[in-house]
PDB file of C-alpha atoms in Angstrom:
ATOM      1  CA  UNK A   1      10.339  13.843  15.413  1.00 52.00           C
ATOM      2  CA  UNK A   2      10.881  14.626  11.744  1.00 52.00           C
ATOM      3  CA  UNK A   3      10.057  11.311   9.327  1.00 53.00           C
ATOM      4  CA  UNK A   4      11.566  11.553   6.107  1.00 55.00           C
ATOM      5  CA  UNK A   5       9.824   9.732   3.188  1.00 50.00           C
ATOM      6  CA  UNK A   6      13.423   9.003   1.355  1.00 51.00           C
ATOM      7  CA  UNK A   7      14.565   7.565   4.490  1.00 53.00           C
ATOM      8  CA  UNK A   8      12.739   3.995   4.368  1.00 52.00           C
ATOM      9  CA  UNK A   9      13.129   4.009   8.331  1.00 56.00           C
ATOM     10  CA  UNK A  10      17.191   3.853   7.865  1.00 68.00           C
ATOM     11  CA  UNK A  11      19.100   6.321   9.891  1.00 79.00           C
ATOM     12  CA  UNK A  12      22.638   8.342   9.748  1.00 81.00           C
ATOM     13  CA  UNK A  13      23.841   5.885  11.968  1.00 87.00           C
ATOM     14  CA  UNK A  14      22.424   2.748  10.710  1.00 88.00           C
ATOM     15  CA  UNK A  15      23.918   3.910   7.483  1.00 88.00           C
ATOM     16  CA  UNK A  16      27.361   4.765   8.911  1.00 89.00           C
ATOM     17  CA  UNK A  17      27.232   1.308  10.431  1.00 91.00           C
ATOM     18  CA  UNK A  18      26.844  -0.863   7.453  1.00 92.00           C
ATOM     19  CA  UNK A  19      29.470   1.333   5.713  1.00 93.00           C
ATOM     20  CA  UNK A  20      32.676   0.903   8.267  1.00 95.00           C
ATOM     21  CA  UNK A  21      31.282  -3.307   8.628  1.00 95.00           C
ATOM     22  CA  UNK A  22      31.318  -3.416   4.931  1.00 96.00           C
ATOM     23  CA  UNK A  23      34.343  -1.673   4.539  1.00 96.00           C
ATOM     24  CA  UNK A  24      36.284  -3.702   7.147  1.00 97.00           C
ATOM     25  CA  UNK A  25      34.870  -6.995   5.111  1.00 98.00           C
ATOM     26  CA  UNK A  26      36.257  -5.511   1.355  1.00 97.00           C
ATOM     27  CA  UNK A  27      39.297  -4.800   3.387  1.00 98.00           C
ATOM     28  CA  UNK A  28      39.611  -8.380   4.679  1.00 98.00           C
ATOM     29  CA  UNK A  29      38.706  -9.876   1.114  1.00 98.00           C
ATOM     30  CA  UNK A  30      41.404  -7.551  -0.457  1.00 98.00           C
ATOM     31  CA  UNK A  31      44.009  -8.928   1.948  1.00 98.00           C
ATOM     32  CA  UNK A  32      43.052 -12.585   1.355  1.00 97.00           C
ATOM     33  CA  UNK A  33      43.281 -12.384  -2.455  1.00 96.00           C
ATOM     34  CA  UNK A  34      46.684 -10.382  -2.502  1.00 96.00           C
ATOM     35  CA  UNK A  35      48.273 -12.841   0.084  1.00 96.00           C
ATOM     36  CA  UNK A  36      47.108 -16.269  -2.453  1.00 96.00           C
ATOM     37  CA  UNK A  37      48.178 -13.758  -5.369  1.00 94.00           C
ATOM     38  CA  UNK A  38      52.031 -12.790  -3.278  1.00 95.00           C
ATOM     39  CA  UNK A  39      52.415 -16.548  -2.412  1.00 94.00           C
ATOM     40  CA  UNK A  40      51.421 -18.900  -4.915  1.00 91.00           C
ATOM     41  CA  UNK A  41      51.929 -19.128  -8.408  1.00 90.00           C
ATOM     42  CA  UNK A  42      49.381 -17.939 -10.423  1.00 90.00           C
ATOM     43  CA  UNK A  43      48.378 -20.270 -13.604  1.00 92.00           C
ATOM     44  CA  UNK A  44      44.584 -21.209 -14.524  1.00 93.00           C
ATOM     45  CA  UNK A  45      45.005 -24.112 -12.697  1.00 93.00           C
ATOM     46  CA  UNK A  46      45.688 -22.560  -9.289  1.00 93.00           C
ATOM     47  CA  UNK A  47      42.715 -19.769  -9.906  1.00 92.00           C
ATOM     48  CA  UNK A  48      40.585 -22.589 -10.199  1.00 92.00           C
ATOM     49  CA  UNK A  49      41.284 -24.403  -7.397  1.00 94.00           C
ATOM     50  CA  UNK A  50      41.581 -21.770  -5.158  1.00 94.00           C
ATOM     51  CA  UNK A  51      38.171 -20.585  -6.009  1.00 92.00           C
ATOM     52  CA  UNK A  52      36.380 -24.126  -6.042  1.00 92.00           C
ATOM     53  CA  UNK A  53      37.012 -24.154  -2.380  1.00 92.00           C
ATOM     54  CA  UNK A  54      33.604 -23.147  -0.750  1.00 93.00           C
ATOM     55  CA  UNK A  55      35.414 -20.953   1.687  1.00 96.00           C
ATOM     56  CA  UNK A  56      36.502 -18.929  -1.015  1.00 95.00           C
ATOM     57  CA  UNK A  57      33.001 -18.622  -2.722  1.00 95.00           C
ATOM     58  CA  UNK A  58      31.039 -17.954   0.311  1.00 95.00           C
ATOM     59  CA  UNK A  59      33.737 -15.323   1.246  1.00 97.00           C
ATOM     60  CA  UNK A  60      33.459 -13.864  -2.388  1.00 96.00           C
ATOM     61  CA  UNK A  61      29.982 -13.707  -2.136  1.00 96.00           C
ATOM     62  CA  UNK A  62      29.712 -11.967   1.377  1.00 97.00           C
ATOM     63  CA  UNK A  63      32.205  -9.498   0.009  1.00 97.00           C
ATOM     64  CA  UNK A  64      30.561  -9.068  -3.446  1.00 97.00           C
ATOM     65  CA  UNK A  65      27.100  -8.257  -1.272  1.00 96.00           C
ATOM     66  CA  UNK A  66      29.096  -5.970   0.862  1.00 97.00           C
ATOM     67  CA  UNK A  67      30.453  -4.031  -2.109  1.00 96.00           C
ATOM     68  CA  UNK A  68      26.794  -3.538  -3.686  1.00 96.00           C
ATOM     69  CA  UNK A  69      25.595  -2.615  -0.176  1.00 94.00           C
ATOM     70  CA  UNK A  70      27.815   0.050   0.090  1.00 94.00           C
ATOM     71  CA  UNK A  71      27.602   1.096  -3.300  1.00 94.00           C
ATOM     72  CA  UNK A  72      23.720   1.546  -2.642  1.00 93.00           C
ATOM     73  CA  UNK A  73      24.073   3.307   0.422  1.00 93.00           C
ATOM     74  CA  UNK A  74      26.349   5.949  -1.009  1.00 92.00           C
ATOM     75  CA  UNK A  75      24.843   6.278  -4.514  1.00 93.00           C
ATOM     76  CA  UNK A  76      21.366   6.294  -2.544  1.00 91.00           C
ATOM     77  CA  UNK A  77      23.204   9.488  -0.814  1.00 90.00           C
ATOM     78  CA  UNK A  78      24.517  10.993  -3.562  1.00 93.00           C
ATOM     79  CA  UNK A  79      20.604  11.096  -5.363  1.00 93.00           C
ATOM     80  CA  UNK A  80      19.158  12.028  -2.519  1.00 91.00           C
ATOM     81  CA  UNK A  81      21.890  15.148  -2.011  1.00 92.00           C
ATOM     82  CA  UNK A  82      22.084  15.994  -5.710  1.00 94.00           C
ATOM     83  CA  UNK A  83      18.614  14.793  -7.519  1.00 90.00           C
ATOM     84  CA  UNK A  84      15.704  17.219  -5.920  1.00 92.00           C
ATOM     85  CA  UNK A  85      13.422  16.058  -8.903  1.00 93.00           C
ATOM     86  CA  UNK A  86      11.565  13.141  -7.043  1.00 91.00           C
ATOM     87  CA  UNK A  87      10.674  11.266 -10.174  1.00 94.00           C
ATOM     88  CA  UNK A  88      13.998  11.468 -11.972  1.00 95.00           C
ATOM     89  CA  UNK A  89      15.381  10.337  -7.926  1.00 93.00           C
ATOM     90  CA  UNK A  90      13.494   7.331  -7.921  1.00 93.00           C
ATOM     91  CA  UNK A  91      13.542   6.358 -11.223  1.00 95.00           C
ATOM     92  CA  UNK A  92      17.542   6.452 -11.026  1.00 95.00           C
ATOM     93  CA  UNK A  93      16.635   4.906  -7.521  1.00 94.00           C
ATOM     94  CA  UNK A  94      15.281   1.724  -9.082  1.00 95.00           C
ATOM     95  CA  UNK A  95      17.620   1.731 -11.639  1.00 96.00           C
ATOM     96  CA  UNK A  96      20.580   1.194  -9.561  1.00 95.00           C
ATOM     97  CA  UNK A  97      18.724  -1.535  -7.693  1.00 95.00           C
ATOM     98  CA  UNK A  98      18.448  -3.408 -10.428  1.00 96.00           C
ATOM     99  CA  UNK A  99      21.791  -3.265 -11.828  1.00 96.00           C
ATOM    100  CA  UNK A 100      22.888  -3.899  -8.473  1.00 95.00           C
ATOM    101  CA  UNK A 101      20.573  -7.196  -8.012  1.00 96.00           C
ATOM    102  CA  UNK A 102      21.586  -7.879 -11.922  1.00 96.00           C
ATOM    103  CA  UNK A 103      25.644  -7.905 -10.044  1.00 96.00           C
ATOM    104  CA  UNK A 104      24.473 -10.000  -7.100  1.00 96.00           C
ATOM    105  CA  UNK A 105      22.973 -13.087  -9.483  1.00 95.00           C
ATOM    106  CA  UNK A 106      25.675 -12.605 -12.076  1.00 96.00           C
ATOM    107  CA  UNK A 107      27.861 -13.299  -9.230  1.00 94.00           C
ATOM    108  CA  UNK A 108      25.965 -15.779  -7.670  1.00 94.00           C
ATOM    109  CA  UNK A 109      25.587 -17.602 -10.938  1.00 94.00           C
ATOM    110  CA  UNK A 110      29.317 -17.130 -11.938  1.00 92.00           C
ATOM    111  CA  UNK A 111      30.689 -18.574  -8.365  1.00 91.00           C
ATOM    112  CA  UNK A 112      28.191 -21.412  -7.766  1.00 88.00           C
ATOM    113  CA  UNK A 113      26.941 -22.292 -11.041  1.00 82.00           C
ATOM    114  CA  UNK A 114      23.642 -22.243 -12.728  1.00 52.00           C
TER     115      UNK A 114
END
């Protein structure tokens, strides 16, 4: 068996996984904001409300971490396919995690408050 060092002990499948499940969950948060959007009307007041219900934050958050998990998983396989210079890789590597972890407690912050 061949163990790649870029891998962290992920595989194609594990990978292919957490795309389709976080797809399916950006798919389900898409449909639940364009249904309040199609049948309410919209005014500050209504925004508001509708996202100080903790159903709506938790589901924002789950779908917020879904987006930067995918967006990690295919930016992780676009370095790794198109970067061959190791240190540049993970350099660019670390740098995505921490704009994505910089998303993920701007978000946090922003929906629950400080």
């Amino acid at each position: 068996m061949v163990n790649h060092v870029s891998s962290f002990g992920r595989n194609g499948v594990h990978d292919f996984l957490l795309i389709r499940a976080t797809a399916i969950i950006m798919t389900l948060y898409t449909i639940y904001l364009v249904s309040f959007i199609a049948f309410s009307d919209i005014s500050y007041a209504s925004w508001s409300q509708f996202f100080a219900g903790n159903f709506t934050k938790a589901f924002t958050m789950v779908a917020l971490t879904s987006v930067l998990i995918h967006a990690w998983i295919g930016l992780w396989q676009v370095l790794t396919d198109y970067i061959k210079c190791a240190k540049l890789r993970g350099g660019l590597q670390v740098g995505v995690v921490a704009l994505l972890f910089g998303y993920f407690f701007s978000g946090l912050f922003i929906l629950w408050g400080a």
